[in-house]
JSON list of C-alpha atoms in Angstrom, two decimals:
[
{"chain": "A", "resi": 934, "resn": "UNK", "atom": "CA", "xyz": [23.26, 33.48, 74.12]},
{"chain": "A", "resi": 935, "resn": "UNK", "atom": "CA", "xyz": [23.41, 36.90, 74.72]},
{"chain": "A", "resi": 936, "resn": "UNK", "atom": "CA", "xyz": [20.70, 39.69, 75.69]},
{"chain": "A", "resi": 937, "resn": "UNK", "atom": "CA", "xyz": [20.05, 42.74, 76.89]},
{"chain": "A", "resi": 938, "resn": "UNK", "atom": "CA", "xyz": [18.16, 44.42, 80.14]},
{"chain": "A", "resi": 939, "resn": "UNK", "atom": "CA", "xyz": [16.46, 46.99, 78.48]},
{"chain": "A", "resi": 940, "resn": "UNK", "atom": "CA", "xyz": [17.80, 50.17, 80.00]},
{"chain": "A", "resi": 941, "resn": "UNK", "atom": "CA", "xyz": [21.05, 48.49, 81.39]},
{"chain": "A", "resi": 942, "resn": "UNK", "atom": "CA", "xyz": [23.37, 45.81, 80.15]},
{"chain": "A", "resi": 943, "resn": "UNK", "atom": "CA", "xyz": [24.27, 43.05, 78.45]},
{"chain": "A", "resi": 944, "resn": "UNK", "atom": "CA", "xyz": [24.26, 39.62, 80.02]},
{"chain": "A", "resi": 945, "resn": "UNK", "atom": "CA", "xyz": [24.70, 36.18, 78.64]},
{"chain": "A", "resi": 946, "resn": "UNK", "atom": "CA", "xyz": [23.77, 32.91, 79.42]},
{"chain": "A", "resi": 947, "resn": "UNK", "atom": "CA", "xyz": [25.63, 29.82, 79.08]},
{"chain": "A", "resi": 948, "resn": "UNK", "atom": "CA", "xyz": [24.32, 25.79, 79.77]},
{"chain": "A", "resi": 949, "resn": "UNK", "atom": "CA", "xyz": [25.14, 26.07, 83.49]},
{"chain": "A", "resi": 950, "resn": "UNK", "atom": "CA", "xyz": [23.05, 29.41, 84.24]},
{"chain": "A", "resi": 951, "resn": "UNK", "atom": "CA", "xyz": [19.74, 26.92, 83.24]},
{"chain": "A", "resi": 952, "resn": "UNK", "atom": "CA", "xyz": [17.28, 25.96, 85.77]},
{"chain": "A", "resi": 953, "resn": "UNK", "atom": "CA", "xyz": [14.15, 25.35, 83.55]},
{"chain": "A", "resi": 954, "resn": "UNK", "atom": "CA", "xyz": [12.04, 24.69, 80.85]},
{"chain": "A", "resi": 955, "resn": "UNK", "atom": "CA", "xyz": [8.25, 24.92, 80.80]},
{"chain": "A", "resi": 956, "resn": "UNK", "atom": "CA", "xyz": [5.65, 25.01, 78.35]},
{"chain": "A", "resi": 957, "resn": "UNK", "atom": "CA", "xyz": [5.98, 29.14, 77.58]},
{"chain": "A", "resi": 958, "resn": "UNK", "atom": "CA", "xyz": [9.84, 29.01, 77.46]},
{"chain": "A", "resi": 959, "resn": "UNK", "atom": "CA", "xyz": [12.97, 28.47, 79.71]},
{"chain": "A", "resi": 960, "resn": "UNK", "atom": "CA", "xyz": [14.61, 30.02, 82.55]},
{"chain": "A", "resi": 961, "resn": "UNK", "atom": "CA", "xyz": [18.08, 31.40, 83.55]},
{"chain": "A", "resi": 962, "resn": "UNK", "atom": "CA", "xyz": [19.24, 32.65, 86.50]},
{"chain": "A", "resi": 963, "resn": "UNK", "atom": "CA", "xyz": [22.53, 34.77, 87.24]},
{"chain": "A", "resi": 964, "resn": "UNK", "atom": "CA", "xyz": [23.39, 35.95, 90.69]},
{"chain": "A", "resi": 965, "resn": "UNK", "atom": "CA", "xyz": [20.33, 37.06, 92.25]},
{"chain": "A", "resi": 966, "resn": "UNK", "atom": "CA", "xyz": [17.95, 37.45, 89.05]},
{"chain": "A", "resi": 967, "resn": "UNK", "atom": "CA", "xyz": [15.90, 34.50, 86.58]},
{"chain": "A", "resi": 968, "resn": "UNK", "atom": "CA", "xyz": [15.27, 35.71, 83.43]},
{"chain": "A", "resi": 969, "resn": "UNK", "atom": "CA", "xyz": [12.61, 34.31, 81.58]},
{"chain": "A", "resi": 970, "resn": "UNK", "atom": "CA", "xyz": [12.76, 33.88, 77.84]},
{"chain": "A", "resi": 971, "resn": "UNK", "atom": "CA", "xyz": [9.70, 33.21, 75.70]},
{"chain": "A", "resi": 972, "resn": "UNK", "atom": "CA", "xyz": [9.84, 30.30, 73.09]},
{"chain": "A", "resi": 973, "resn": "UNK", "atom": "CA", "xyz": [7.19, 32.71, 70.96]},
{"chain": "A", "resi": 974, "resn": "UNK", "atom": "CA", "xyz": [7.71, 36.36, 72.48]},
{"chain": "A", "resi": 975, "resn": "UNK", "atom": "CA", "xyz": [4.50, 37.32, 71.04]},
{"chain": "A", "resi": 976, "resn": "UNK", "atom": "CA", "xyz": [2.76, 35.00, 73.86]},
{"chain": "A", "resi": 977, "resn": "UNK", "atom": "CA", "xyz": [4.58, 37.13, 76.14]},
{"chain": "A", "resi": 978, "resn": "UNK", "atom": "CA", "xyz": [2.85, 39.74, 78.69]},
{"chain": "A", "resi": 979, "resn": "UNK", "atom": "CA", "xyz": [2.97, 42.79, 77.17]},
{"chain": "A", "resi": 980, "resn": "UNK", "atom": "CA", "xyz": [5.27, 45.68, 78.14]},
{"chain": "A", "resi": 981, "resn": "UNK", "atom": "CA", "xyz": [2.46, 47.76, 79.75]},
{"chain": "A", "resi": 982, "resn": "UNK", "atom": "CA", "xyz": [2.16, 44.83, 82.26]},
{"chain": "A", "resi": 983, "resn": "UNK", "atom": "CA", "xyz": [5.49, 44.18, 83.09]},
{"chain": "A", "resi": 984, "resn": "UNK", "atom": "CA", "xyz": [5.93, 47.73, 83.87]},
{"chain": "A", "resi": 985, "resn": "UNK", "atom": "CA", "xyz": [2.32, 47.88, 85.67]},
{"chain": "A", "resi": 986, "resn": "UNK", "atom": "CA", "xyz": [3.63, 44.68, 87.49]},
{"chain": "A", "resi": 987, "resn": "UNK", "atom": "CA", "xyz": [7.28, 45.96, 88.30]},
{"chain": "A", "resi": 988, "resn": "UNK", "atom": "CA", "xyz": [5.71, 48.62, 90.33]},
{"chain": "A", "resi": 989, "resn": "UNK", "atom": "CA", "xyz": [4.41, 46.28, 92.92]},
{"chain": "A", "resi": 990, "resn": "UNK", "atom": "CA", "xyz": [6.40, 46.77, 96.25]},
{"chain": "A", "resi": 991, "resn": "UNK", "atom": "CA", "xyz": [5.50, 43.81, 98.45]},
{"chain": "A", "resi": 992, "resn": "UNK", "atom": "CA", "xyz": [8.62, 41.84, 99.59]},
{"chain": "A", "resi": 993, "resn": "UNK", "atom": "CA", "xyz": [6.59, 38.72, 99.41]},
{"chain": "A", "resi": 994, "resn": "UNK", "atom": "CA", "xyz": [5.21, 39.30, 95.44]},
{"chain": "A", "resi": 995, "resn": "UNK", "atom": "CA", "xyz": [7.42, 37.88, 92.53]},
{"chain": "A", "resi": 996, "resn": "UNK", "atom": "CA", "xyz": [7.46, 40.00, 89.66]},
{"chain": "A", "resi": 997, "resn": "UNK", "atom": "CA", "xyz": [8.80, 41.03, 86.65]},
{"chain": "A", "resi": 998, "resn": "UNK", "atom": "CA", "xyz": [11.33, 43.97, 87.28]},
{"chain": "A", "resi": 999, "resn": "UNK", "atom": "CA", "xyz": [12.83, 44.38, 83.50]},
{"chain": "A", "resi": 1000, "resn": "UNK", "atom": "CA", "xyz": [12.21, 43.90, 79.81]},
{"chain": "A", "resi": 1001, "resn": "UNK", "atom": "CA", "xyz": [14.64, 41.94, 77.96]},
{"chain": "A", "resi": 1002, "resn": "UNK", "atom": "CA", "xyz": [15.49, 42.15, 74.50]},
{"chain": "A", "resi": 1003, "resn": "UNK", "atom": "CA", "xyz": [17.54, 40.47, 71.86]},
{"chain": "A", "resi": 1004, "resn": "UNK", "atom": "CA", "xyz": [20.15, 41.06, 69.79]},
{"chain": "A", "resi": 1005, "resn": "UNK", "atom": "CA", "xyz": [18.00, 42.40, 67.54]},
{"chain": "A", "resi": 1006, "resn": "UNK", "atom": "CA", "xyz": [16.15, 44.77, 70.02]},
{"chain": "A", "resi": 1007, "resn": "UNK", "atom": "CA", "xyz": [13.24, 42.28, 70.16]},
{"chain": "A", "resi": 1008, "resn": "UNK", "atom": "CA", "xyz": [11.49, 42.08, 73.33]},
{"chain": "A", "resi": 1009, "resn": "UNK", "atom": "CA", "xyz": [11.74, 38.47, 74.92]},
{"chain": "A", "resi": 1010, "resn": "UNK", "atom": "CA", "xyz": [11.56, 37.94, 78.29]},
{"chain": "A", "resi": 1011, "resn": "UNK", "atom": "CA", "xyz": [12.18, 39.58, 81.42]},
{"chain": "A", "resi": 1012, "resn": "UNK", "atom": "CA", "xyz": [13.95, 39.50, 85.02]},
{"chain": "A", "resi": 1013, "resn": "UNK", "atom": "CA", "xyz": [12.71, 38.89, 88.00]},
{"chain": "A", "resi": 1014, "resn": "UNK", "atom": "CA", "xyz": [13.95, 38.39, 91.83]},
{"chain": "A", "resi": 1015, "resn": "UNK", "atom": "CA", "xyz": [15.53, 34.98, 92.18]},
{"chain": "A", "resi": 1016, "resn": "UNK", "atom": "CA", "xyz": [14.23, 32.77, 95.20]},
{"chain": "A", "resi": 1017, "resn": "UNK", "atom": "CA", "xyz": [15.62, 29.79, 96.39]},
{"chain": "A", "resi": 1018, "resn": "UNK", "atom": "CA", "xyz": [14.01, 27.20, 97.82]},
{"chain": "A", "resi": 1019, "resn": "UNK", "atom": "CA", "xyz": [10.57, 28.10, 96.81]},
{"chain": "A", "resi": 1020, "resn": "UNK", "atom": "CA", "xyz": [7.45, 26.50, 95.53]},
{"chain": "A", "resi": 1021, "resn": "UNK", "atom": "CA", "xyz": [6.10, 26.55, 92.42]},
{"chain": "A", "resi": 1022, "resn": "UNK", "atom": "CA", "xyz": [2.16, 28.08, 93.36]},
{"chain": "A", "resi": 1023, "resn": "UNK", "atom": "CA", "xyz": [0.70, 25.23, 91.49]},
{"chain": "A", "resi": 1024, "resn": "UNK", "atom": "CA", "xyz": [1.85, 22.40, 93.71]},
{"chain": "A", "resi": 1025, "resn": "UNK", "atom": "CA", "xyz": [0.64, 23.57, 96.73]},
{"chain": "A", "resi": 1026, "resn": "UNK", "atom": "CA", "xyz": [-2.97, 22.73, 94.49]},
{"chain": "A", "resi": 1027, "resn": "UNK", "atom": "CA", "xyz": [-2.32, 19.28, 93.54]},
{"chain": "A", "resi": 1028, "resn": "UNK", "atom": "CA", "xyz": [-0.58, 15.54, 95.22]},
{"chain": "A", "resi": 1029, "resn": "UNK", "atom": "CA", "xyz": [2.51, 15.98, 92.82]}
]
Protein backbone atom coordinates (compact mmCIF):
# COMPACT_ATOMS: atom_id res chain seq x y z
CA UNK A 1 0.00 0.00 0.00
CA UNK A 2 1.53 3.07 -0.52
CA UNK A 3 1.07 6.74 1.04
CA UNK A 4 2.29 9.81 1.53
CA UNK A 5 3.50 12.15 4.69
CA UNK A 6 2.03 15.17 3.69
CA UNK A 7 4.92 17.56 3.27
CA UNK A 8 7.60 14.72 2.93
CA UNK A 9 7.66 11.32 1.36
CA UNK A 10 6.38 8.40 0.25
CA UNK A 11 6.31 5.29 2.39
CA UNK A 12 4.70 1.95 1.98
CA UNK A 13 3.53 -0.65 3.98
CA UNK A 14 3.70 -4.24 3.47
CA UNK A 15 1.96 -7.38 5.82
CA UNK A 16 4.97 -7.41 8.17
CA UNK A 17 4.98 -3.49 9.06
CA UNK A 18 1.22 -4.44 10.83
CA UNK A 19 0.76 -4.28 14.46
CA UNK A 20 -3.06 -3.61 14.68
CA UNK A 21 -6.47 -3.40 13.97
CA UNK A 22 -9.13 -1.65 16.03
CA UNK A 23 -12.50 -0.55 15.59
CA UNK A 24 -11.49 3.08 13.70
CA UNK A 25 -8.85 1.39 11.44
CA UNK A 26 -5.37 -0.34 11.55
CA UNK A 27 -1.93 0.46 12.41
CA UNK A 28 1.60 0.33 10.84
CA UNK A 29 4.67 1.05 12.13
CA UNK A 30 8.13 1.66 10.27
CA UNK A 31 11.28 2.45 12.15
CA UNK A 32 10.42 4.72 14.81
CA UNK A 33 6.82 5.99 13.59
CA UNK A 34 2.90 4.09 13.62
CA UNK A 35 0.84 5.41 11.21
CA UNK A 36 -2.65 5.18 11.66
CA UNK A 37 -5.03 4.67 8.79
CA UNK A 38 -8.77 5.27 9.05
CA UNK A 39 -11.21 2.51 7.71
CA UNK A 40 -13.70 5.76 6.92
CA UNK A 41 -11.26 8.91 6.84
CA UNK A 42 -14.15 11.06 7.31
CA UNK A 43 -14.34 9.69 11.11
CA UNK A 44 -10.95 10.92 11.27
CA UNK A 45 -9.78 14.05 13.55
CA UNK A 46 -9.71 16.77 11.50
CA UNK A 47 -6.58 18.50 10.17
CA UNK A 48 -6.93 21.56 12.47
CA UNK A 49 -6.46 19.03 15.37
CA UNK A 50 -3.76 17.10 14.28
CA UNK A 51 -1.87 20.18 13.71
CA UNK A 52 -3.27 21.80 17.13
CA UNK A 53 -2.16 18.38 18.64
CA UNK A 54 1.34 18.08 16.84
CA UNK A 55 2.31 21.17 18.61
CA UNK A 56 2.29 19.60 21.98
CA UNK A 57 5.97 19.29 23.31
CA UNK A 58 5.80 16.98 26.31
CA UNK A 59 8.14 13.93 25.94
CA UNK A 60 5.63 11.90 27.78
CA UNK A 61 2.32 12.93 25.33
CA UNK A 62 1.63 10.70 22.18
CA UNK A 63 0.50 12.58 19.37
CA UNK A 64 -0.13 12.93 16.00
CA UNK A 65 2.98 14.61 14.26
CA UNK A 66 1.80 14.32 10.36
CA UNK A 67 -1.12 14.08 7.97
CA UNK A 68 -1.15 11.28 5.67
CA UNK A 69 -2.65 11.08 2.44
CA UNK A 70 -3.36 8.68 -0.34
CA UNK A 71 -2.62 8.13 -3.59
CA UNK A 72 -5.16 10.20 -4.47
CA UNK A 73 -4.20 13.15 -2.12
CA UNK A 74 -6.95 12.05 0.32
CA UNK A 75 -6.26 12.62 3.84
CA UNK A 76 -6.19 9.24 5.88
CA UNK A 77 -4.36 8.88 8.75
CA UNK A 78 -1.44 10.17 10.38
CA UNK A 79 2.06 9.43 12.19
CA UNK A 80 2.86 9.41 15.37
CA UNK A 81 6.00 8.51 17.77
CA UNK A 82 6.31 4.76 18.05
CA UNK A 83 6.61 3.31 21.72
CA UNK A 84 7.43 0.04 22.64
CA UNK A 85 6.39 -1.66 25.36
CA UNK A 86 3.58 0.54 26.30
CA UNK A 87 0.05 0.32 27.51
CA UNK A 88 -2.85 0.87 25.85
CA UNK A 89 -4.61 3.88 28.43
CA UNK A 90 -7.71 1.84 28.57
CA UNK A 91 -6.35 -1.19 30.38
CA UNK A 92 -4.96 0.41 33.11
CA UNK A 93 -9.20 1.07 33.66
CA UNK A 94 -10.39 -2.35 33.46
CA UNK A 95 -9.24 -6.46 34.76
CA UNK A 96 -8.41 -7.33 31.02
Amino acid sequence: MKYFIQGESKINFTKTDFVAEGGEGELYAKGDQIFKIYNDPKKMISVAKIQELARLDKPNIIRPQAVLLDNKDRIVGFSMARVKQSVALPRLFTND
